[in-house]
Amino acid sequence: SVLLSINKSGEIVEGDSVTLNCTSDSNPPAEISWFKGGTFVGSGRIYSISNISSEHSGEYKCKSINEHGEKYSDAVTLNI
């Protein structure tokens, strides 16, 4: 499974720093990619947004890819 967690609980306001963390229990280890509304925005287990603003609003999800295929996490929606 692929799990997306966020370091903020509650409301996110402009200027906050937000870290999204993606964990995958796949074996062999997976490559992690990040998507915002279907657009690729980064790779690696952690996706950080500093000084967040309304343009960062949207739906984020991570994808793990290994030789067995790919899996998406549930999406997280940021409203700023």
C-alpha positions as a LaTeX table, in Angstrom:
\begin{tabular}{lrrr}
\hline
Residue & $x$ (\AA) & $y$ (\AA) & $z$ (\AA) \\
\hline
Ser1 & 0.00 & 0.00 & 0.00 \\
Val2 & 0.99 & 3.61 & $-0.50$ \\
Leu3 & 0.24 & 6.04 & 2.30 \\
Leu4 & 0.31 & 9.82 & 2.06 \\
Ser5 & 0.58 & 11.76 & 5.30 \\
Ile6 & 0.74 & 15.48 & 5.95 \\
Asn7 & 2.52 & 17.25 & 8.81 \\
Lys8 & $-0.32$ & 19.73 & 9.33 \\
Ser9 & $-3.58$ & 19.06 & 11.05 \\
Gly10 & $-6.35$ & 21.56 & 10.72 \\
Glu11 & $-6.36$ & 24.66 & 8.63 \\
Ile12 & $-3.44$ & 25.65 & 6.44 \\
Val13 & $-2.93$ & 29.40 & 6.02 \\
Glu14 & $-0.79$ & 31.42 & 3.64 \\
Gly15 & 2.87 & 31.43 & 4.62 \\
Asp16 & 2.76 & 28.02 & 6.28 \\
Ser17 & 5.25 & 25.32 & 5.45 \\
Val18 & 3.68 & 21.98 & 4.63 \\
Thr19 & 5.40 & 18.64 & 4.25 \\
Leu20 & 3.76 & 15.72 & 2.48 \\
Asn21 & 5.24 & 12.32 & 3.24 \\
Cys22 & 4.75 & 9.23 & 1.09 \\
Thr23 & 5.46 & 5.75 & 2.39 \\
Ser24 & 5.30 & 2.57 & 0.37 \\
Asp25 & 5.74 & $-0.93$ & 1.71 \\
Ser26 & 6.57 & $-2.31$ & $-1.72$ \\
Asn27 & 9.40 & $-4.73$ & $-2.23$ \\
Pro28 & 11.69 & $-4.02$ & $-4.02$ \\
Pro29 & 11.63 & $-0.38$ & $-2.86$ \\
Ala30 & 9.67 & 1.94 & $-5.09$ \\
Glu31 & 10.42 & 5.21 & $-6.78$ \\
Ile32 & 8.06 & 7.89 & $-5.49$ \\
Ser33 & 6.53 & 10.58 & $-7.70$ \\
Trp34 & 4.26 & 13.45 & $-6.68$ \\
Phe35 & 1.30 & 14.78 & $-8.60$ \\
Lys36 & $-0.87$ & 17.85 & $-8.15$ \\
Gly37 & $-4.13$ & 17.51 & $-10.02$ \\
Gly38 & $-2.57$ & 15.00 & $-12.38$ \\
Thr39 & 0.54 & 17.09 & $-13.08$ \\
Phe40 & 3.95 & 15.76 & $-12.02$ \\
Val41 & 5.46 & 18.11 & $-9.43$ \\
Gly42 & 8.36 & 16.22 & $-7.87$ \\
Ser43 & 9.93 & 12.99 & $-6.77$ \\
Gly44 & 11.26 & 11.47 & $-3.58$ \\
Arg45 & 9.60 & 10.33 & $-0.39$ \\
Ile46 & 9.00 & 13.85 & 0.91 \\
Tyr47 & 7.40 & 16.78 & $-0.88$ \\
Ser48 & 7.79 & 20.10 & 0.89 \\
Ile49 & 6.03 & 23.37 & 0.20 \\
Ser50 & 7.36 & 26.41 & 2.02 \\
Asn51 & 5.61 & 29.77 & 2.20 \\
Ile52 & 2.41 & 28.23 & 0.89 \\
Ser53 & $-0.07$ & 30.37 & $-1.04$ \\
Ser54 & $-3.42$ & 29.98 & $-2.74$ \\
Glu55 & $-1.73$ & 28.82 & $-5.95$ \\
His56 & $-0.72$ & 25.66 & $-4.07$ \\
Ser57 & $-4.36$ & 24.75 & $-3.49$ \\
Gly58 & $-5.39$ & 21.52 & $-5.13$ \\
Glu59 & $-5.36$ & 17.77 & $-4.93$ \\
Tyr60 & $-2.06$ & 16.02 & $-4.26$ \\
Lys61 & $-1.19$ & 12.36 & $-4.45$ \\
Cys62 & 1.92 & 10.26 & $-4.63$ \\
Lys63 & 2.66 & 7.29 & $-6.84$ \\
Ser64 & 5.03 & 4.43 & $-6.15$ \\
Ile65 & 6.59 & 2.61 & $-9.08$ \\
Asn66 & 8.63 & $-0.58$ & $-9.08$ \\
Glu67 & 9.06 & $-3.58$ & $-11.33$ \\
His68 & 5.69 & $-4.96$ & $-10.22$ \\
Gly69 & 3.79 & $-1.90$ & $-11.36$ \\
Glu70 & 2.53 & 1.35 & $-9.92$ \\
Lys71 & 0.19 & 2.33 & $-7.14$ \\
Tyr72 & $-1.32$ & 5.65 & $-6.16$ \\
Ser73 & $-2.00$ & 6.92 & $-2.66$ \\
Asp74 & $-5.31$ & 8.42 & $-1.70$ \\
Ala75 & $-5.42$ & 12.09 & $-2.61$ \\
Val76 & $-5.05$ & 14.94 & $-0.14$ \\
Thr77 & $-6.69$ & 18.25 & $-0.96$ \\
Leu78 & $-5.05$ & 21.47 & 0.21 \\
Asn79 & $-7.28$ & 24.51 & 0.56 \\
Ile80 & $-5.39$ & 27.71 & 1.16 \\
\hline
\end{tabular}
